[in-house]
Coordinates of C-alpha atoms in Angstrom, one line a residue:
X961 CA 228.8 -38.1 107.7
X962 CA 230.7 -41.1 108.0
X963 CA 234.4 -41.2 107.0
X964 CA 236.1 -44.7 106.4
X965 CA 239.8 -44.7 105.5
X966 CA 241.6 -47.4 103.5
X967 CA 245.5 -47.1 104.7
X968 CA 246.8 -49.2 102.5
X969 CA 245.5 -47.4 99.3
X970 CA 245.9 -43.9 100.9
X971 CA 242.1 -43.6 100.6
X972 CA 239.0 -42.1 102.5
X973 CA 235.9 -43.7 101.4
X974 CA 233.3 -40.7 101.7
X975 CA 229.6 -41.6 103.3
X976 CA 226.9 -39.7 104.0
X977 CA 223.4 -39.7 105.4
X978 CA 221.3 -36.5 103.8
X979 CA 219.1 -39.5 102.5
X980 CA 218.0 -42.6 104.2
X981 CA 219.1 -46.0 102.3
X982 CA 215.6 -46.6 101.8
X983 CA 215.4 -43.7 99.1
X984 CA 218.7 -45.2 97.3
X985 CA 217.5 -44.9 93.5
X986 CA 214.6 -42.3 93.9
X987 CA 216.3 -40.1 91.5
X988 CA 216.2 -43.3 88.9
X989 CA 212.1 -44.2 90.0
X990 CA 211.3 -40.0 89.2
X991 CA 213.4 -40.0 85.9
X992 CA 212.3 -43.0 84.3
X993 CA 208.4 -41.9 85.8
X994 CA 209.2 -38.5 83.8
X995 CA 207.8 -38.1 80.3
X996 CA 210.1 -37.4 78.8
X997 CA 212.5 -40.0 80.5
X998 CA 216.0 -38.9 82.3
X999 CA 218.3 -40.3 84.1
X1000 CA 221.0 -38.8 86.3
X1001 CA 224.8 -38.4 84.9
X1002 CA 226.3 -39.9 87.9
X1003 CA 225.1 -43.5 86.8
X1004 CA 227.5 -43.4 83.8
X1005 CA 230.5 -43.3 86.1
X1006 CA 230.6 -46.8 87.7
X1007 CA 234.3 -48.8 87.0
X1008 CA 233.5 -49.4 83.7
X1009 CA 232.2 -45.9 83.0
X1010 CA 235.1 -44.1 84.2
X1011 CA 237.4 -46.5 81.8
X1012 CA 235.6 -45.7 79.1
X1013 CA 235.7 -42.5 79.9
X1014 CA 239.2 -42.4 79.9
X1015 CA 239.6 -44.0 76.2
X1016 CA 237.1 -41.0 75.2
X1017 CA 239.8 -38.5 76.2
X1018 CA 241.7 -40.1 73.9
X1019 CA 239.5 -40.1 70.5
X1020 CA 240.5 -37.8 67.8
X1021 CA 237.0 -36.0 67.9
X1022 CA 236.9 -35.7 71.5
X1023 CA 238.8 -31.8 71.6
X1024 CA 238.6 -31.1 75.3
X1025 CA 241.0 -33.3 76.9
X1026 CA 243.4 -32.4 74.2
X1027 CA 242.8 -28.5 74.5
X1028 CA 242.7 -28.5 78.1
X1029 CA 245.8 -30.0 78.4
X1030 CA 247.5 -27.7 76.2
X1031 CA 246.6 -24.7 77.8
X1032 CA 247.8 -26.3 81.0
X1033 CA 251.0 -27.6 79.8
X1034 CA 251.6 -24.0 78.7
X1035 CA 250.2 -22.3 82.0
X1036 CA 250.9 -24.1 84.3
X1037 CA 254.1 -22.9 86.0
X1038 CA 252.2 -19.1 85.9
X1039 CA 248.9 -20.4 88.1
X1040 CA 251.6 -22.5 90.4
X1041 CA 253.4 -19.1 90.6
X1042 CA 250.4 -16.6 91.2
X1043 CA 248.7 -19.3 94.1
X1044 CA 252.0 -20.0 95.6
X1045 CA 252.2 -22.9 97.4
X1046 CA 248.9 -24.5 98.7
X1047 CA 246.7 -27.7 99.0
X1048 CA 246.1 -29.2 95.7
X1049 CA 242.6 -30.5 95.5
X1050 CA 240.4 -31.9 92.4
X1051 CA 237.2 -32.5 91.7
X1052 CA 236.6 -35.2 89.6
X1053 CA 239.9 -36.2 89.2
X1054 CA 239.7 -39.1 86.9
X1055 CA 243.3 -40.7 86.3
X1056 CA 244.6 -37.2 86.8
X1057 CA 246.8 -37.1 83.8
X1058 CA 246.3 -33.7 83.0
X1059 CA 247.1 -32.7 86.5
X1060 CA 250.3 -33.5 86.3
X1061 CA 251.1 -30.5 84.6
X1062 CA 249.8 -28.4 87.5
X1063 CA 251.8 -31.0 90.0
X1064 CA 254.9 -30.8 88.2
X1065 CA 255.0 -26.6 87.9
X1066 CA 254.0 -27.0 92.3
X1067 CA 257.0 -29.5 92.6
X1068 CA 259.3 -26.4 91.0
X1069 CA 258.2 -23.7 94.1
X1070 CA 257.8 -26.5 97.0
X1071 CA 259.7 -29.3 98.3
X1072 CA 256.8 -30.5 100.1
X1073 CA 252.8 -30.0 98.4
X1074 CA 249.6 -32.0 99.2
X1075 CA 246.9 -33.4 96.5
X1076 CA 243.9 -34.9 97.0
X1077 CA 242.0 -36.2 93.8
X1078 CA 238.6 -37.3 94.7
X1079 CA 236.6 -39.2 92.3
X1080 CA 233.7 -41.8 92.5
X1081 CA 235.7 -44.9 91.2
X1082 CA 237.6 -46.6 93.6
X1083 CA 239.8 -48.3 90.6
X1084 CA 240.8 -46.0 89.0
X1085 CA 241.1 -43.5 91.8
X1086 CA 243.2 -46.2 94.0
X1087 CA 245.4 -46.7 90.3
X1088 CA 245.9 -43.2 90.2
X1089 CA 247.1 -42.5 93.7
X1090 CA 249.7 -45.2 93.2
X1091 CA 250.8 -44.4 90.6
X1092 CA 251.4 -40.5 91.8
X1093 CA 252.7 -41.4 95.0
X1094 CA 256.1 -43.2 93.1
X1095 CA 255.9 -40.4 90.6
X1096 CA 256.1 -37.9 93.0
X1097 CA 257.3 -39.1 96.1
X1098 CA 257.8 -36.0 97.6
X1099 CA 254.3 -35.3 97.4
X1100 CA 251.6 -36.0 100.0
X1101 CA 248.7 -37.8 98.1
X1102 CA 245.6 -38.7 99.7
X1103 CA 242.6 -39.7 97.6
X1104 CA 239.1 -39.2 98.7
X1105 CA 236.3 -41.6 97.3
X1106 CA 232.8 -40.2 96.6
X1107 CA 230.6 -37.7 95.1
X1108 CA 231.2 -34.0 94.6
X1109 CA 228.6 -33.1 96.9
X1110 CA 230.3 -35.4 99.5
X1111 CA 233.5 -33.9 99.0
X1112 CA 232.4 -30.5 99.5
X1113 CA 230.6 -31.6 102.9
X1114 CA 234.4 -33.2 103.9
X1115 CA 236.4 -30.6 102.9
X1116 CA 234.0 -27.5 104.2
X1117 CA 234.9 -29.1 108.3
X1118 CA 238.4 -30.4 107.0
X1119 CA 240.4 -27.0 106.5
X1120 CA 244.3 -27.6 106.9
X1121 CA 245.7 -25.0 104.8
X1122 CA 245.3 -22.8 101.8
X1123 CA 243.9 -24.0 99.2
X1124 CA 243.5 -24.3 95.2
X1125 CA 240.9 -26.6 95.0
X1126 CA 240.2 -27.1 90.7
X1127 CA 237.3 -28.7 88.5
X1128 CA 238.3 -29.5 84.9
X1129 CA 237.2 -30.9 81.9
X1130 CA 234.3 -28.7 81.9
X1131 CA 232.5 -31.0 84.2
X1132 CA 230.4 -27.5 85.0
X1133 CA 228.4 -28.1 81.8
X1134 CA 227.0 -31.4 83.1
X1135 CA 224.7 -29.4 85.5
X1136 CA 222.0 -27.7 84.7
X1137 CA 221.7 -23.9 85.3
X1138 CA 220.5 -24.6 88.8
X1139 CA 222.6 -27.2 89.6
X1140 CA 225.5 -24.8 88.6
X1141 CA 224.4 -22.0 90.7
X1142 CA 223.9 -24.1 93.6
X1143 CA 227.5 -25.9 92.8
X1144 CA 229.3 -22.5 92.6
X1145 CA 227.6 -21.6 96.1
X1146 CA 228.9 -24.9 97.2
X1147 CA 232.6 -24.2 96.3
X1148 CA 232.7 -20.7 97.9
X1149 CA 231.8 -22.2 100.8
X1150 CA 234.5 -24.5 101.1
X1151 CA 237.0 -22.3 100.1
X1152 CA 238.4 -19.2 103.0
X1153 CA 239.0 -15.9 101.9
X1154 CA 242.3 -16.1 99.6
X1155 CA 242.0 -19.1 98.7
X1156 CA 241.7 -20.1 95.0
X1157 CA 239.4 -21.7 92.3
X1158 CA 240.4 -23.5 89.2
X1159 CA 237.9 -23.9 86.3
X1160 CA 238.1 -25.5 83.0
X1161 CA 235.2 -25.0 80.8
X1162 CA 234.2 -25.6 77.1
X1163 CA 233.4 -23.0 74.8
X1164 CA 230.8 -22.0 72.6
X1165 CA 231.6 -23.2 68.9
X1166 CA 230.2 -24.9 65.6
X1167 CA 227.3 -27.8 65.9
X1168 CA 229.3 -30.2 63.2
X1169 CA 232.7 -30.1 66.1
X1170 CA 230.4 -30.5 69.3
X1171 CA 227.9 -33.1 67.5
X1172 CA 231.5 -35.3 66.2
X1173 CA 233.1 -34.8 69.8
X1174 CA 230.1 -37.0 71.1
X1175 CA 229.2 -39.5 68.5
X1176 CA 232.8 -41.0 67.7
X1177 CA 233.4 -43.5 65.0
X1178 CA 234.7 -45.8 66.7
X1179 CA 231.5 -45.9 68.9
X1180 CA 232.9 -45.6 72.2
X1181 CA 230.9 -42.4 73.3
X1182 CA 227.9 -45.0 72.4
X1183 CA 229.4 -47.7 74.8
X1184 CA 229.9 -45.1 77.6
X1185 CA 226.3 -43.9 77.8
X1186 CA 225.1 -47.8 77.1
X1187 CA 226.9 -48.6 80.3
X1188 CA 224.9 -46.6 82.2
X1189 CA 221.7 -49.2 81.7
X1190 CA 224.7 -51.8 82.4
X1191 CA 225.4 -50.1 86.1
X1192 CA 221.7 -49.5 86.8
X1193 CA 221.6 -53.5 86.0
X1194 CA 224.0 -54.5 88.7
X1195 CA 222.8 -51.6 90.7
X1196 CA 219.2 -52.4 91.1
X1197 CA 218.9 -55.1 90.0
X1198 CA 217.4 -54.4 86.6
X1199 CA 216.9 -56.2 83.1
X1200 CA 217.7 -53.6 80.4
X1201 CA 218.3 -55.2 77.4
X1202 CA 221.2 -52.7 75.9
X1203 CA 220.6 -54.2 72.4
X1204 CA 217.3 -52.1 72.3
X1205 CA 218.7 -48.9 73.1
X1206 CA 220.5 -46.5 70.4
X1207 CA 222.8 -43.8 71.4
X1208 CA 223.3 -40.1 69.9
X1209 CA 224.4 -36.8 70.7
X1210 CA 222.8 -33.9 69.5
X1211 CA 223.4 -29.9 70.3
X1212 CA 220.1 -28.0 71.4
X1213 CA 221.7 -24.7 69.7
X1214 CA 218.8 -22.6 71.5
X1215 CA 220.3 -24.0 74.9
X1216 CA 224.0 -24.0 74.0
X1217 CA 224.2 -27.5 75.1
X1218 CA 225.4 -30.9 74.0
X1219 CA 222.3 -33.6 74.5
X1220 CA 223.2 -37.4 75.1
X1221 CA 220.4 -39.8 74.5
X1222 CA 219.5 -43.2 74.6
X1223 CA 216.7 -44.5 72.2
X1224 CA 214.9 -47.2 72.2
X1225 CA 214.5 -49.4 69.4
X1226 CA 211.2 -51.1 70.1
X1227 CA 208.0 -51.4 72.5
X1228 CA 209.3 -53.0 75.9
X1229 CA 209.0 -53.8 79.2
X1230 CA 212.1 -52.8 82.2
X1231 CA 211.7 -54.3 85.4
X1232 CA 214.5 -53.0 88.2
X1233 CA 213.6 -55.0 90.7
X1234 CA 214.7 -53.5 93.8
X1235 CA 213.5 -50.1 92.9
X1236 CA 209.7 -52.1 92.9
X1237 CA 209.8 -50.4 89.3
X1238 CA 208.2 -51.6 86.0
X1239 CA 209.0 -49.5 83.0
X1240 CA 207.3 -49.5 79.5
X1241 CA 209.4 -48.3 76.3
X1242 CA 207.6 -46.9 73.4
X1243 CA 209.6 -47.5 70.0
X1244 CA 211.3 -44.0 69.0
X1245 CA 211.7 -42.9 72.9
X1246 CA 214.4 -41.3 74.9
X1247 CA 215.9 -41.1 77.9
X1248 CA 218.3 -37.7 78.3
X1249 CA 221.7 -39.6 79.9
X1250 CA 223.4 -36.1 79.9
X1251 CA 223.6 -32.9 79.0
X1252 CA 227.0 -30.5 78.3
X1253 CA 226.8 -27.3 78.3
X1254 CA 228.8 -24.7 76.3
X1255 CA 229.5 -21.3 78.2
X1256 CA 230.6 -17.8 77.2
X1257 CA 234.0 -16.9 78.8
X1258 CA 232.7 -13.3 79.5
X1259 CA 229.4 -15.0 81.4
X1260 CA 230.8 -17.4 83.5
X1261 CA 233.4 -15.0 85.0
X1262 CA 230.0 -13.0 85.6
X1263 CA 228.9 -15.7 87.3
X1264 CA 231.5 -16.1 89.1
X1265 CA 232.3 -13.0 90.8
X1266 CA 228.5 -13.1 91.7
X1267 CA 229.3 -16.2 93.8
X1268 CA 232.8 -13.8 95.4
X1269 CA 234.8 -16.2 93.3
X1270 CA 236.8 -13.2 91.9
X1271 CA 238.8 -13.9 88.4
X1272 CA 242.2 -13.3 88.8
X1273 CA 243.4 -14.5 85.2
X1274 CA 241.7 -16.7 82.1
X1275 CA 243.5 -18.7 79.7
X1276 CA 242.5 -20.4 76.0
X1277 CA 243.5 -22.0 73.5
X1278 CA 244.7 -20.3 70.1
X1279 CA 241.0 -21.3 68.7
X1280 CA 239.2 -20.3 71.8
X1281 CA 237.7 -23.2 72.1
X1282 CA 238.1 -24.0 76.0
X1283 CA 239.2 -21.7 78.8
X1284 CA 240.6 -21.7 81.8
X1285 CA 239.6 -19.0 84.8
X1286 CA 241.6 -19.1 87.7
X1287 CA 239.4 -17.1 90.8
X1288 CA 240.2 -16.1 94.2
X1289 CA 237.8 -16.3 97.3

């Protein structure tokens, strides 16, 4: 692993080697060869992604930011006050608005705290970190830049003190069952016996509120998972034309999970040149962008404690629509 740091942002660029360069885009080559077509999640979080992103938090049908964010404007001063004070760290952190409801109730029981958001856009991860260092000036914020997988690596051989390291949003329901499992195993690796786990995840509920939450009116769920052809453009050097593509968001009520497509609206060709890749479209087909997943509370803390993740204490909202399960190592 190969760490970089960026002083004047208060940044460590995170690199890693468990790939050569060479097979940079495999992952795009075996989903696009797949009948039927996917592509990975991670592609919809370039610059522009992540800003769209954050305007999706904001939609009136989008529920989870909202939700969330209540539950930890109400709870937050009890999960500062059952962890004591520790190292803050957050996985996907985004422009960490929510956190600061967390930060705010560890400012109250320390006059000194740590936090490290890590995220995979440099913009709007070097935004937020300014931003929180004049906010909270009293707080040591260090942002780290990369993927969760390369976070985990860092901060398994990077232990300073104790820790609450949390994943919101219900980002869990963008892996697959799997890829959860293997992500759980992950996090109890990094963390040392006491140390605690923060997880926000969405809840099972109706198909008409999850389908709405992910096909907006004003389209901009649509222009997020567009985007994605957009980054693999740049990327790879690729010619998707996004005005032959059609998004929508349906919920697999079998799987308990929301599906994001991409359609395409007529026979083509794609050619991403520096994947040596040639593509052909049928009219009607899809390629699966994403997938979110809607857990049972009683499940996941199964789950959990199978992982030695033990819950300490879960919080929802008055609909039970999203909850919060704080565990301990």
């Amino acid at each position: 692993m190969i760490s970089k740091t960026l002083e004047a942002e208060n940044l460590t660029v995170l690199d890693h080697h468990y790939h050569e360069l060479k097979d940079e885009g495999q992952d795009v080559i075996k989903g696009l060869s797949n009948s039927p077509k996917t592509l990975s999640p991670k592609y919809l979080y370039d610059d522009r992604g992540s800003l769209l992103f954050e305007e999706i938090c904001d939609l009136p049908e989008y529920y989870p930011t909202r939700t969330e964010a209540g539950i930890l404007k109400q709870y937050a001063d009890e999960i500062a006050e059952i962890t004591g004070c520790c190292e803050l760290i957050e996985l996907g952190s985004g422009s960490s608005t929510k956190t600061q409801f967390l930060l705010d109730a560890y400012q109250k029981i320390s006059d000194y705290c740590k936090y490290l958001p890590i995220d995979v856009s440099g913009s709007i991860l070097k935004t937020s970190v300014l931003q929180l260092q004049e906010k909270y000036p009293e707080f040591q914020v260090h942002g780290l830049l990369g993927t969760y997988e390369q976070a985990l690596v860092h901060l398994e051989t990077n232990y300073l003190q104790s820790r609450l390291l949390f994943f919101l949003g219900s980002s869990l329901g963008n892996f697959n069952p799997q890829e959860c499992d293997q992500f759980l195993s992950k996090v109890a690796r990094t963390l040392h016996p006491g140390d605690y786990f923060l997880l926000g995840i969405d809840l099972q509920k109706p198909k008409h509120i999850l389908e709405a939450a992910y096909n907006d009116a004003q389209g901009v769920t649509a222009a997020f998972n567009l985007n994605m052809l957009s980054h693999l453009n740049w990327r790879f050097q690729g010619d998707f034309d996004l005005k032959l593509f059609k998004h929508q968001a349906i919920y697999n009520e079998v799987d308990n999970q929301i599906e994001m497509y991409l359609y395409s609206q007529g026979s083509h060709w794609v050619n991403i040149k520096d994947l040596n890749l040639t593509v052909f479209f049928e009219a009607g087909e899809s390629i699966l962008t994403e997938i979110s997943r809607k857990f049972d509370l009683t499940n996941m803390k199964e789950s959990l404690q199978n992982k030695g993740l033990n819950p300490v204490k879960t919080w929802t909202d008055e609909k039970g629509w999203f909850g919060l399960i704080l565990c301990q190592a």
